[in-house]
PDB file of C-alpha atoms in Angstrom:
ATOM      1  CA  UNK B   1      -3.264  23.807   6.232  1.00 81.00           C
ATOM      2  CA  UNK B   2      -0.429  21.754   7.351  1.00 89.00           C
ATOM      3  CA  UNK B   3      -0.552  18.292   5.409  1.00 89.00           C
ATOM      4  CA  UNK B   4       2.038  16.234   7.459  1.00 89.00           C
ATOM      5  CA  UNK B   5       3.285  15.751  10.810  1.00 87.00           C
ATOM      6  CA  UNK B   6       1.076  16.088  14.074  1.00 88.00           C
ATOM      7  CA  UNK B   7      -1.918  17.724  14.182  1.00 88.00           C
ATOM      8  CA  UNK B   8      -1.930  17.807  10.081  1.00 91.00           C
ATOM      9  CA  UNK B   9      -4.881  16.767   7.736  1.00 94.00           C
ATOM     10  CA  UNK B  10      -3.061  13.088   7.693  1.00 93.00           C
ATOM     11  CA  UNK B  11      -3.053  13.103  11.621  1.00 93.00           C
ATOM     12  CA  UNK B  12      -7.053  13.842  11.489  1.00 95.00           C
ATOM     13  CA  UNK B  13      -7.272  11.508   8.402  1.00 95.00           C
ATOM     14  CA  UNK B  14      -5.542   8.665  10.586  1.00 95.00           C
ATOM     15  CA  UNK B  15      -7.606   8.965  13.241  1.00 95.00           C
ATOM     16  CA  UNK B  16     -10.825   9.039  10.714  1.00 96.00           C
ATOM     17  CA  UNK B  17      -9.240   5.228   9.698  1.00 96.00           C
ATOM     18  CA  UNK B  18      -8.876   3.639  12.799  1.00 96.00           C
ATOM     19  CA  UNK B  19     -12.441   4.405  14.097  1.00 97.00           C
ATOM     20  CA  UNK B  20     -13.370   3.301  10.484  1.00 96.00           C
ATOM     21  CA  UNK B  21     -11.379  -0.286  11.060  1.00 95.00           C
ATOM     22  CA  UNK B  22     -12.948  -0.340  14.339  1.00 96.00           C
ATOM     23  CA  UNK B  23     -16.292  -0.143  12.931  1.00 96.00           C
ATOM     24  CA  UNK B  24     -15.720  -1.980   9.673  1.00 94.00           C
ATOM     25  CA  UNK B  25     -14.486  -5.070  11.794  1.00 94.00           C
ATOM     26  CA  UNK B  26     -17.572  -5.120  14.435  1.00 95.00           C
ATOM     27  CA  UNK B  27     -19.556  -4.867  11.013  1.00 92.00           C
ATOM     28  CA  UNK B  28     -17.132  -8.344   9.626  1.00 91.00           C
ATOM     29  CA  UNK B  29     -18.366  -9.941  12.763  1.00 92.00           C
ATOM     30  CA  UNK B  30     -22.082  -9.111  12.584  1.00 90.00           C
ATOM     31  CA  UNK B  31     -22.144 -10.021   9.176  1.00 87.00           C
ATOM     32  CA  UNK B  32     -20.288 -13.344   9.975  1.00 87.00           C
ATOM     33  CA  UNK B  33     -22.937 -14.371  12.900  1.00 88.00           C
ATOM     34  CA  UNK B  34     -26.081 -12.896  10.599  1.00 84.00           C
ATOM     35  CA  UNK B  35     -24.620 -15.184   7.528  1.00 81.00           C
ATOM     36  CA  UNK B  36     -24.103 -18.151  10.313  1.00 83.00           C
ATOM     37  CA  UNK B  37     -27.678 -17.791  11.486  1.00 81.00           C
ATOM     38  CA  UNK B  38     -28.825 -17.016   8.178  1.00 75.00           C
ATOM     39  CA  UNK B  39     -27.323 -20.312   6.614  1.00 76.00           C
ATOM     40  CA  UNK B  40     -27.783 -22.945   9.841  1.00 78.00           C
ATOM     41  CA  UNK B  41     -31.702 -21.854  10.674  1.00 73.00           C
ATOM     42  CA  UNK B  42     -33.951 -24.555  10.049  1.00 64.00           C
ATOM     43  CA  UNK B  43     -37.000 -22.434   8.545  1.00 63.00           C
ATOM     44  CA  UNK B  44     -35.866 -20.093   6.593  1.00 61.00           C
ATOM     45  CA  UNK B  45     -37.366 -16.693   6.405  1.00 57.00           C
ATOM     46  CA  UNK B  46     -39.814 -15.762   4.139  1.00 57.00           C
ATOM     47  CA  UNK B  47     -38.325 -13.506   1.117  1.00 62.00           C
ATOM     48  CA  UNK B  48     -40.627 -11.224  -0.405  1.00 65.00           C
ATOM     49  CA  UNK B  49     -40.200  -7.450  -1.653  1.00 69.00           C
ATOM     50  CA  UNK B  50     -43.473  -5.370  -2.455  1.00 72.00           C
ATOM     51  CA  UNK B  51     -41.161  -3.308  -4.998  1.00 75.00           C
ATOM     52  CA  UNK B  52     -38.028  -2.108  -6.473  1.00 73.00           C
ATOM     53  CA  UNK B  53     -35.873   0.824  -6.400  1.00 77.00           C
ATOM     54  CA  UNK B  54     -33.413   1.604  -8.870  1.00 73.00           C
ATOM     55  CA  UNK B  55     -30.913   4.513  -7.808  1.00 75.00           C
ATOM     56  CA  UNK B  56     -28.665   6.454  -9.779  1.00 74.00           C
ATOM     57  CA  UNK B  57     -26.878   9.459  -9.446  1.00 76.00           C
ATOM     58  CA  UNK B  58     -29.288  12.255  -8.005  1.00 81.00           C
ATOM     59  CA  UNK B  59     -32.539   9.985  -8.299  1.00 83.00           C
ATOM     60  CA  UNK B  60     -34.205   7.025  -6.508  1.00 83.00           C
ATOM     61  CA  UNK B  61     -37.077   5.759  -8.280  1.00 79.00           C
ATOM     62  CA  UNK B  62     -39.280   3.203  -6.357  1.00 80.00           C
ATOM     63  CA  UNK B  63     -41.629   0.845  -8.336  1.00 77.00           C
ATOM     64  CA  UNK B  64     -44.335  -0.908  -6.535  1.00 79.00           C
ATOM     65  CA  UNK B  65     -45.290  -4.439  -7.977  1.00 73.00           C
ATOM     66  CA  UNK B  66     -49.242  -5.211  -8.049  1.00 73.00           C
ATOM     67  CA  UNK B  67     -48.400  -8.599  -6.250  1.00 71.00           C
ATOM     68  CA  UNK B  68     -44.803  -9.125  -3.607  1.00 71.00           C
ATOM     69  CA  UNK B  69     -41.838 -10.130  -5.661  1.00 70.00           C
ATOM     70  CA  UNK B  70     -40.903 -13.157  -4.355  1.00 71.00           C
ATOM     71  CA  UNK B  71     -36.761 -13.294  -4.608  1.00 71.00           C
ATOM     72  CA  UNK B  72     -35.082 -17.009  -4.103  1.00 69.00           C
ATOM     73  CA  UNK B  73     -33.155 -17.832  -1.117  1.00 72.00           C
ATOM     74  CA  UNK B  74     -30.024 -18.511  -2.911  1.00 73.00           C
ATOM     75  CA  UNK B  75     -29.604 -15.552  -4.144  1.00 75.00           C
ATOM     76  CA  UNK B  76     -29.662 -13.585  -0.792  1.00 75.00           C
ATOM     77  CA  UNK B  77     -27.192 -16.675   0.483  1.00 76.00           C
ATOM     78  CA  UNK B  78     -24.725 -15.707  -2.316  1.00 79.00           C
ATOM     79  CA  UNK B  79     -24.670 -11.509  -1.866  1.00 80.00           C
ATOM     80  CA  UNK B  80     -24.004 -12.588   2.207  1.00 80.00           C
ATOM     81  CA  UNK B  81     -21.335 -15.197   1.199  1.00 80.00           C
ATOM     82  CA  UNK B  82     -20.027 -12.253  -1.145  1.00 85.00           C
ATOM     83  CA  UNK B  83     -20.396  -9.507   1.289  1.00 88.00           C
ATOM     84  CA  UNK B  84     -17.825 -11.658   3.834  1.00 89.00           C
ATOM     85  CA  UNK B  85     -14.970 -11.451   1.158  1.00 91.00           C
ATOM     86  CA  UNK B  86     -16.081  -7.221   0.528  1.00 92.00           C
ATOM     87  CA  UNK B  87     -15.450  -6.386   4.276  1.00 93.00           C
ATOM     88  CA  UNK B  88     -12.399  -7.966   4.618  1.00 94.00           C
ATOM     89  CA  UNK B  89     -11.000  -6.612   1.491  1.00 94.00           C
ATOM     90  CA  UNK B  90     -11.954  -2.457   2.702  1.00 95.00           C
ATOM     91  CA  UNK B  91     -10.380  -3.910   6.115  1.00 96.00           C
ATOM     92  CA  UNK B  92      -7.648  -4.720   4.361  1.00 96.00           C
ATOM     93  CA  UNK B  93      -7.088  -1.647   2.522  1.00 96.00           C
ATOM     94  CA  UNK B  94      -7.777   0.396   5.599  1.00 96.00           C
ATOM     95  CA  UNK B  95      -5.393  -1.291   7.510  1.00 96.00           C
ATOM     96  CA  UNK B  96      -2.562  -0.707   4.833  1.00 97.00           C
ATOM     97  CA  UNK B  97      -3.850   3.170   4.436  1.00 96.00           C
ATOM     98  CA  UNK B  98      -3.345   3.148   7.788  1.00 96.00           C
ATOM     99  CA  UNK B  99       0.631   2.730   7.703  1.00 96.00           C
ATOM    100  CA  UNK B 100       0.588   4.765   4.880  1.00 95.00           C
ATOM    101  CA  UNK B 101      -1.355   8.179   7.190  1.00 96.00           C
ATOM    102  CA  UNK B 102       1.011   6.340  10.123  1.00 95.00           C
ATOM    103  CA  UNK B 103       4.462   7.576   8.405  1.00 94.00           C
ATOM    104  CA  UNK B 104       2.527  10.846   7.324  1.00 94.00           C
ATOM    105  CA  UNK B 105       1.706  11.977  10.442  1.00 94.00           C
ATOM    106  CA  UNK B 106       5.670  10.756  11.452  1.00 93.00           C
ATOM    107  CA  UNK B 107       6.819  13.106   8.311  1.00 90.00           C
ATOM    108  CA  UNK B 108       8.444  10.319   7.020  1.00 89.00           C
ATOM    109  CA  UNK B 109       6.537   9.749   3.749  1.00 90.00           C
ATOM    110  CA  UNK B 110       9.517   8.329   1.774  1.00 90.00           C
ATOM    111  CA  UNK B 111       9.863   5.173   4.363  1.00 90.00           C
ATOM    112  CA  UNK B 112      10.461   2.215   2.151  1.00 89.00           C
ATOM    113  CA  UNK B 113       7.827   0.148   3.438  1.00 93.00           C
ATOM    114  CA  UNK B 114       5.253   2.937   1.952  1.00 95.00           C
ATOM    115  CA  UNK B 115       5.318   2.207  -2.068  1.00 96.00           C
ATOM    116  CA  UNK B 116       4.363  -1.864  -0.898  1.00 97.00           C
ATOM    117  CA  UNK B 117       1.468  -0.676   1.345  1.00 97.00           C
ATOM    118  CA  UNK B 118       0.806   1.534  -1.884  1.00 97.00           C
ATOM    119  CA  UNK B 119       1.060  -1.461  -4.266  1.00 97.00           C
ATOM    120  CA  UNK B 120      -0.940  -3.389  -1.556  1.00 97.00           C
ATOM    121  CA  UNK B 121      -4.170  -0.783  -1.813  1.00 97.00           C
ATOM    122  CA  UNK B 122      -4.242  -1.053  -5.869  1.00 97.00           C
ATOM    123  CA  UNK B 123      -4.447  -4.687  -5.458  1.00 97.00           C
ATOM    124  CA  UNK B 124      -6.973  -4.315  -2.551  1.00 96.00           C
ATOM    125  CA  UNK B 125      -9.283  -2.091  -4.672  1.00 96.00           C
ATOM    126  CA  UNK B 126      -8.872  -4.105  -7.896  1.00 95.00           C
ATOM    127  CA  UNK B 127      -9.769  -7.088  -6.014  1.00 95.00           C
ATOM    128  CA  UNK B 128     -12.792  -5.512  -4.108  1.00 94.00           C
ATOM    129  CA  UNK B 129     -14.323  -3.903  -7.755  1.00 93.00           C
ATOM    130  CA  UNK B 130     -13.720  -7.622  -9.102  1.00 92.00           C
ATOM    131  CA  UNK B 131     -16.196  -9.102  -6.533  1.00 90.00           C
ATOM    132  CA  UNK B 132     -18.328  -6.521  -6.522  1.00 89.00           C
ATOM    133  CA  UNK B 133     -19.103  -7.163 -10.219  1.00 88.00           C
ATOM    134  CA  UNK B 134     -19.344 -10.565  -9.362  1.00 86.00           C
ATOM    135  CA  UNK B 135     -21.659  -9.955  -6.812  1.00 85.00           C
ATOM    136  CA  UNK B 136     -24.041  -7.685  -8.850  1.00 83.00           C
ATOM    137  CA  UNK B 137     -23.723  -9.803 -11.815  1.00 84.00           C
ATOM    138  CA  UNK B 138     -25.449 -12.726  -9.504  1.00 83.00           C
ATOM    139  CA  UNK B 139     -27.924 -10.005  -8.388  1.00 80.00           C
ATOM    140  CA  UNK B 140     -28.491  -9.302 -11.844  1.00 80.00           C
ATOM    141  CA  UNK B 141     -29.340 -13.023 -12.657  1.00 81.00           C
ATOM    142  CA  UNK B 142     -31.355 -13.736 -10.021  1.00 78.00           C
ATOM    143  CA  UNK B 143     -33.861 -11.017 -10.253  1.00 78.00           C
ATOM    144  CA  UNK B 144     -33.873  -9.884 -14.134  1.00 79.00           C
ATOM    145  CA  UNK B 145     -36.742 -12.599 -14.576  1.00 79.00           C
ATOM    146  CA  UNK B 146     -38.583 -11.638 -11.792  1.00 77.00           C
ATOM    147  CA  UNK B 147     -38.396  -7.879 -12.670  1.00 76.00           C
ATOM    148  CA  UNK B 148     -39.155  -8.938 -16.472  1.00 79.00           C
ATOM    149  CA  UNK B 149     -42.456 -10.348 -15.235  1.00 78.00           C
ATOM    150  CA  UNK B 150     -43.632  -7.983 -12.705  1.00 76.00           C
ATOM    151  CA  UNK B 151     -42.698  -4.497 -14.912  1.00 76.00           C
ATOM    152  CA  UNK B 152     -42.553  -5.620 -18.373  1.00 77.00           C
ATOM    153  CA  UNK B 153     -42.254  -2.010 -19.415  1.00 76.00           C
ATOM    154  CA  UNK B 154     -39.183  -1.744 -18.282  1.00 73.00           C
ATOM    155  CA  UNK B 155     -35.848  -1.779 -19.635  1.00 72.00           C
ATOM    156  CA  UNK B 156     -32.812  -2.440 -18.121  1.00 68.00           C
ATOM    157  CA  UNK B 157     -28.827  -3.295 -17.756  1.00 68.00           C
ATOM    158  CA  UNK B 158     -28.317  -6.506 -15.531  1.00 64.00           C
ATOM    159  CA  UNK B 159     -24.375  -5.956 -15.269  1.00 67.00           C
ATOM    160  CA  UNK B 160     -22.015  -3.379 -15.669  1.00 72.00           C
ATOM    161  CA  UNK B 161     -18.727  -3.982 -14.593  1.00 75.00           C
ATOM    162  CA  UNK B 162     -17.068  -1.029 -12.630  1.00 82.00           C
ATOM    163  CA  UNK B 163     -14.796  -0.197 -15.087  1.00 88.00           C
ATOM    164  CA  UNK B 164     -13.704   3.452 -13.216  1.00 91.00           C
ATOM    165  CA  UNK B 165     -12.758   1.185 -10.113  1.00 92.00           C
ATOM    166  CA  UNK B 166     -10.735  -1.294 -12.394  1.00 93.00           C
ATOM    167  CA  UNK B 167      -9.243   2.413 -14.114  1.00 95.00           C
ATOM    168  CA  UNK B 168      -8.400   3.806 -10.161  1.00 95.00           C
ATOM    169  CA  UNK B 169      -6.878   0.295  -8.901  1.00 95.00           C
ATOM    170  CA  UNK B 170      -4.448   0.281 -12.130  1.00 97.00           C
ATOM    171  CA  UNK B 171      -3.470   3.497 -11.657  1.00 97.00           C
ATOM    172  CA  UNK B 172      -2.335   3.271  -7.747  1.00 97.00           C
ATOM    173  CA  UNK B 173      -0.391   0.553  -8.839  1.00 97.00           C
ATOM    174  CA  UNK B 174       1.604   2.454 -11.736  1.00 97.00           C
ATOM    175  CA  UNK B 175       1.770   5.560  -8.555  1.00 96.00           C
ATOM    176  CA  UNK B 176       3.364   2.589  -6.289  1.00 96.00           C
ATOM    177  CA  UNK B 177       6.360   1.832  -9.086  1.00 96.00           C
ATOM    178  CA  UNK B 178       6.526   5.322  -8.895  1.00 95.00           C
ATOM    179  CA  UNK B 179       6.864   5.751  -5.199  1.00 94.00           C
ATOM    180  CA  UNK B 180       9.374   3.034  -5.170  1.00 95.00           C
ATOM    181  CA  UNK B 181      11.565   4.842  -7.117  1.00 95.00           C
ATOM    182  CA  UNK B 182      11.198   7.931  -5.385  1.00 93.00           C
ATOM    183  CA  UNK B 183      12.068   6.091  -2.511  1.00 93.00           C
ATOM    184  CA  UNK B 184      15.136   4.927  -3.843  1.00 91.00           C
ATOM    185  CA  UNK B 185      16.364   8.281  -5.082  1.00 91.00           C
ATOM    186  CA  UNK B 186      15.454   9.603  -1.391  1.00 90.00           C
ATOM    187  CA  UNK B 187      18.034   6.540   0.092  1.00 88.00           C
ATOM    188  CA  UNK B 188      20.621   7.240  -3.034  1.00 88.00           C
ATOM    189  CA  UNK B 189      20.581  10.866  -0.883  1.00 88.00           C
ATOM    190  CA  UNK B 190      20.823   9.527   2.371  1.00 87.00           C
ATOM    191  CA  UNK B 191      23.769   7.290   1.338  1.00 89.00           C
ATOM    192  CA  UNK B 192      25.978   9.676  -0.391  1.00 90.00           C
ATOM    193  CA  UNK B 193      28.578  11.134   1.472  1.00 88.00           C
TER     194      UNK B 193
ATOM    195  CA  UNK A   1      28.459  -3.223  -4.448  1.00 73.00           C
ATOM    196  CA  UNK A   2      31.619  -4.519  -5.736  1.00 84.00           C
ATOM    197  CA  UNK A   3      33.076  -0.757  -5.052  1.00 90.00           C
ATOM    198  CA  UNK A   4      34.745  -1.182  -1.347  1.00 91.00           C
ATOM    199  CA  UNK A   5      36.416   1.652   0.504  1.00 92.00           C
ATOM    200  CA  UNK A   6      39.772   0.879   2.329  1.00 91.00           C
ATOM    201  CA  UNK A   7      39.281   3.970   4.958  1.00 92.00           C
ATOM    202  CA  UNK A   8      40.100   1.788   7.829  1.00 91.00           C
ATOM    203  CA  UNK A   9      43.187   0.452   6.466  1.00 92.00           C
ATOM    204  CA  UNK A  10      44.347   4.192   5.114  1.00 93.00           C
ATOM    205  CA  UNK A  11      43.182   5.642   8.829  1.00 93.00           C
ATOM    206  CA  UNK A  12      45.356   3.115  10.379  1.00 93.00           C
ATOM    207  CA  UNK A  13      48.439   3.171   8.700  1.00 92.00           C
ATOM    208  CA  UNK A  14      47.935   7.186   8.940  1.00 92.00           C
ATOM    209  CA  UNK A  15      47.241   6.813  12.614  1.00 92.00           C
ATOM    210  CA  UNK A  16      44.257   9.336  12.891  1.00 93.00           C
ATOM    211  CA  UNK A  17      41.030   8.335  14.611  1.00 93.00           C
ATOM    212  CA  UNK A  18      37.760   8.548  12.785  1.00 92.00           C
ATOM    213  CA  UNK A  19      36.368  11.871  14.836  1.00 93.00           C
ATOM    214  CA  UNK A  20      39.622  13.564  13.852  1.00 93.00           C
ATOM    215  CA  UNK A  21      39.393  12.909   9.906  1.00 94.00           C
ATOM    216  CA  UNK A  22      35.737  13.482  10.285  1.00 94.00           C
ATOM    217  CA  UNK A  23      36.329  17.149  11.408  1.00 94.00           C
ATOM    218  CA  UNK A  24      39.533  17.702   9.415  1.00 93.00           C
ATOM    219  CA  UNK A  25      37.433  17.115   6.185  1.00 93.00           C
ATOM    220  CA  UNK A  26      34.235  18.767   7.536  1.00 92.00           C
ATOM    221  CA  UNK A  27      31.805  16.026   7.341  1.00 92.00           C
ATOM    222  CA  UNK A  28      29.408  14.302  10.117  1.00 93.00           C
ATOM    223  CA  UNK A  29      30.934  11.367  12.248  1.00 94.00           C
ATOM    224  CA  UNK A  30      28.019   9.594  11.140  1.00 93.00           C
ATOM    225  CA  UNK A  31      28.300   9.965   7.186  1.00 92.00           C
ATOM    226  CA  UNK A  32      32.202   8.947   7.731  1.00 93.00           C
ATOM    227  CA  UNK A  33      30.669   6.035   9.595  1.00 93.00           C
ATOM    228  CA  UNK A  34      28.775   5.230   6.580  1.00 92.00           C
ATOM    229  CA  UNK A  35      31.593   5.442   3.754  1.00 93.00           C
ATOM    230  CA  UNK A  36      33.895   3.420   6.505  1.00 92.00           C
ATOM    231  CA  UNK A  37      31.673   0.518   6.997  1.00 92.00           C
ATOM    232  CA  UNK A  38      30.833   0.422   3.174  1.00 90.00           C
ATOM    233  CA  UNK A  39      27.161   1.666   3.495  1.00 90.00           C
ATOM    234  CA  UNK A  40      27.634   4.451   0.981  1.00 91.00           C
ATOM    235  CA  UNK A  41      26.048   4.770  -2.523  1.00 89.00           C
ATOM    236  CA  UNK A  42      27.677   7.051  -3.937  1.00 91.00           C
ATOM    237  CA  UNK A  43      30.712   9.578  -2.535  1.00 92.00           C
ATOM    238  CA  UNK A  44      30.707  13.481  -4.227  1.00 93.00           C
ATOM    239  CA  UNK A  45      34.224  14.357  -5.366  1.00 94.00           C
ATOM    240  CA  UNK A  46      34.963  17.311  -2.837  1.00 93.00           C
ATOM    241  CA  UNK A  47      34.401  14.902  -0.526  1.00 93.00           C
ATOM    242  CA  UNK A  48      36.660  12.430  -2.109  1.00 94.00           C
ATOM    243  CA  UNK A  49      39.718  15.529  -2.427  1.00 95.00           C
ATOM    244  CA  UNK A  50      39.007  16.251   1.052  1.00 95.00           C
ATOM    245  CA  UNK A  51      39.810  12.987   2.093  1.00 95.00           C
ATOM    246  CA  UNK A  52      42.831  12.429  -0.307  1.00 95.00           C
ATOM    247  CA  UNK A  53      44.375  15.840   1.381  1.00 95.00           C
ATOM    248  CA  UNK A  54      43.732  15.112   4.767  1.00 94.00           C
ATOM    249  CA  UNK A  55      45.393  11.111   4.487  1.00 94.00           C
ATOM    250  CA  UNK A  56      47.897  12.303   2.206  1.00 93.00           C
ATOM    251  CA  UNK A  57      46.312   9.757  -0.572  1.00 94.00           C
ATOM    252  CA  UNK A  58      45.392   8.695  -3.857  1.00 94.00           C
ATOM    253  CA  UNK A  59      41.740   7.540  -4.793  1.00 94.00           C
ATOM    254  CA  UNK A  60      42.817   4.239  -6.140  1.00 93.00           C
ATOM    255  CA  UNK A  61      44.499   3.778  -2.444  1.00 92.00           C
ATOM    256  CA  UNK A  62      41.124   4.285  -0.777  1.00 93.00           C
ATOM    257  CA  UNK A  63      38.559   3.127  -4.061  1.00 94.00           C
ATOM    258  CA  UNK A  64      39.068  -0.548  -4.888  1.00 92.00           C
ATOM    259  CA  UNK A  65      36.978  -2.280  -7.624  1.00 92.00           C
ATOM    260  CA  UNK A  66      36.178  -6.014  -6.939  1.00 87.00           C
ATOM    261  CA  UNK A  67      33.760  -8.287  -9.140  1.00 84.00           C
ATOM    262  CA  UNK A  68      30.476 -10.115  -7.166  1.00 73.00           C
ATOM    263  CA  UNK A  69      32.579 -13.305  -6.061  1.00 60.00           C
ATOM    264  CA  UNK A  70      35.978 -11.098  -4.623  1.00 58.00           C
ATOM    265  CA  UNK A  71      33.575  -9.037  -2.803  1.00 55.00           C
ATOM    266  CA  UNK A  72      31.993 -11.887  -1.621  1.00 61.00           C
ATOM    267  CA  UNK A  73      35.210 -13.473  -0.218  1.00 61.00           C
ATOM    268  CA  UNK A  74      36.319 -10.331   0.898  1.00 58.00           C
ATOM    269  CA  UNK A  75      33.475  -9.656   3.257  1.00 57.00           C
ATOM    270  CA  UNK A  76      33.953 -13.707   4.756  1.00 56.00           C
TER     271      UNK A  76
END
């Protein structure tokens, strides 16, 4: 399988991220009118949940609660405000892997802009697993009491930081430096006569 | 760099154009372009002789050494 130039895995790849911007940015401005309506209507809607589910690797177990759970409005105000932030940072990271497939597919991987759209993407996912903690640590607050109540029996975890995501984002950065020099050997090359 | 390659001066007071040194010492118009206009990182030896035969030259007449500040005046 050829891995760069045209009609290589990075060619198919790019194409795979710009209908995946396309999509992820119709989805930014859905979310951004649902949020606005969500946040400006004058009766709010009802929030109520007749259960849980609780998924993990392999397994989705749903729990149905004798009465509805009701589940505060603030707390689905703060995963939308959250989920604004989210989208932009995977449209950011998409954008930057899209350079990245962009000089692939040109079979010029060593182009100097490529270990700063590198550096770029370890930020991007750093950033993204930071608010997505965030974001399920809120989740976590709001509904541990009302899951306390309703299934007593039960015992769980209300946060757990992504630690892997944290491990992945430090590591593309450390790849970048690497890059970077890489690059620099590959102009040392060009420039010697 | 504060390394700076007198080619043009050494081509002119040798009289030979920059197509006919690049072919007498068997390297691309382009690359000679590159070690000419002070562009170049780093210059291999052979390539160095082959220019020292061909102008009729010592390094230290085309290789000058010149601290941050010279260079700077140098290039205004």
């Amino acid at each position: 399988m050829q891995l760069l130039g045209k009609k290589s895995l990075a060619s198919k790849l790019l194409t795979l991220v710009n209908l995946a911007l396309i999509l992820v940015f119709i989805g930014l401005i859905g979310m951004v009118i649902f949020v606005s309506y969500f946040l400006l209507a004058e009766e709010l809607p009802a929030v109520a949940s007749s259960g849980i589910s609780l998924q993990g690797p392999g397994l989705i177990v749903h729990l149905e609660s004798e009465g509805a759970l009701e589940i505060g409005y603030s707390f689905f105000t703060t995963q939308l405000l959250l989920a604004i932030p989210l989208i932009l940072m995977v449209l950011f990271i998409l954008y930057k892997l899209r350079f990245i497939l962009s000089s692939l597919k040109n079979e010029n991987p060593f182009s100097p802009d490529n270990p700063v759209h590198i550096r770029h993407i370890g930020y991007g996912i750093i950033a993204t697993v930071v608010v997505s903690s965030i974001a399920e640590g809120i989740a976590g607050y709001h509904l541990s009491p009302i899951i306390s109540e309703k299934f007593p029996q039960l015992s769980w975890q209300a946060f757990s930081p992504d630690l892997t995501g944290i491990f992945f984002g430090l590591l593309i950065l450390i790849l970048s430096e690497v890059f970077r020099q890489g690059t620099e050997l590959k102009k040392d090359q060009e420039f010697t006569v | 760099m504060p390394i700076l390659i007198h080619l043009d001066r050494v081509m002119v007071e040798r009289g030979i154009s920059l197509t006919e040194l690049a072919e007498k010492v068997g390297i691309t118009l382009a690359n000679l372009s590159i070690l000419k206009n002070n562009k170049a990182r780093a210059i291999r030896l052979n390539t160095l002789e082959a220019l020292c035969r061909e102008l009729n030259c010592q390094p230290g007449d085309l290789l000058v050494y010149l601290p941050n500040s010279e260079e700077e005046k140098a290039k205004e």
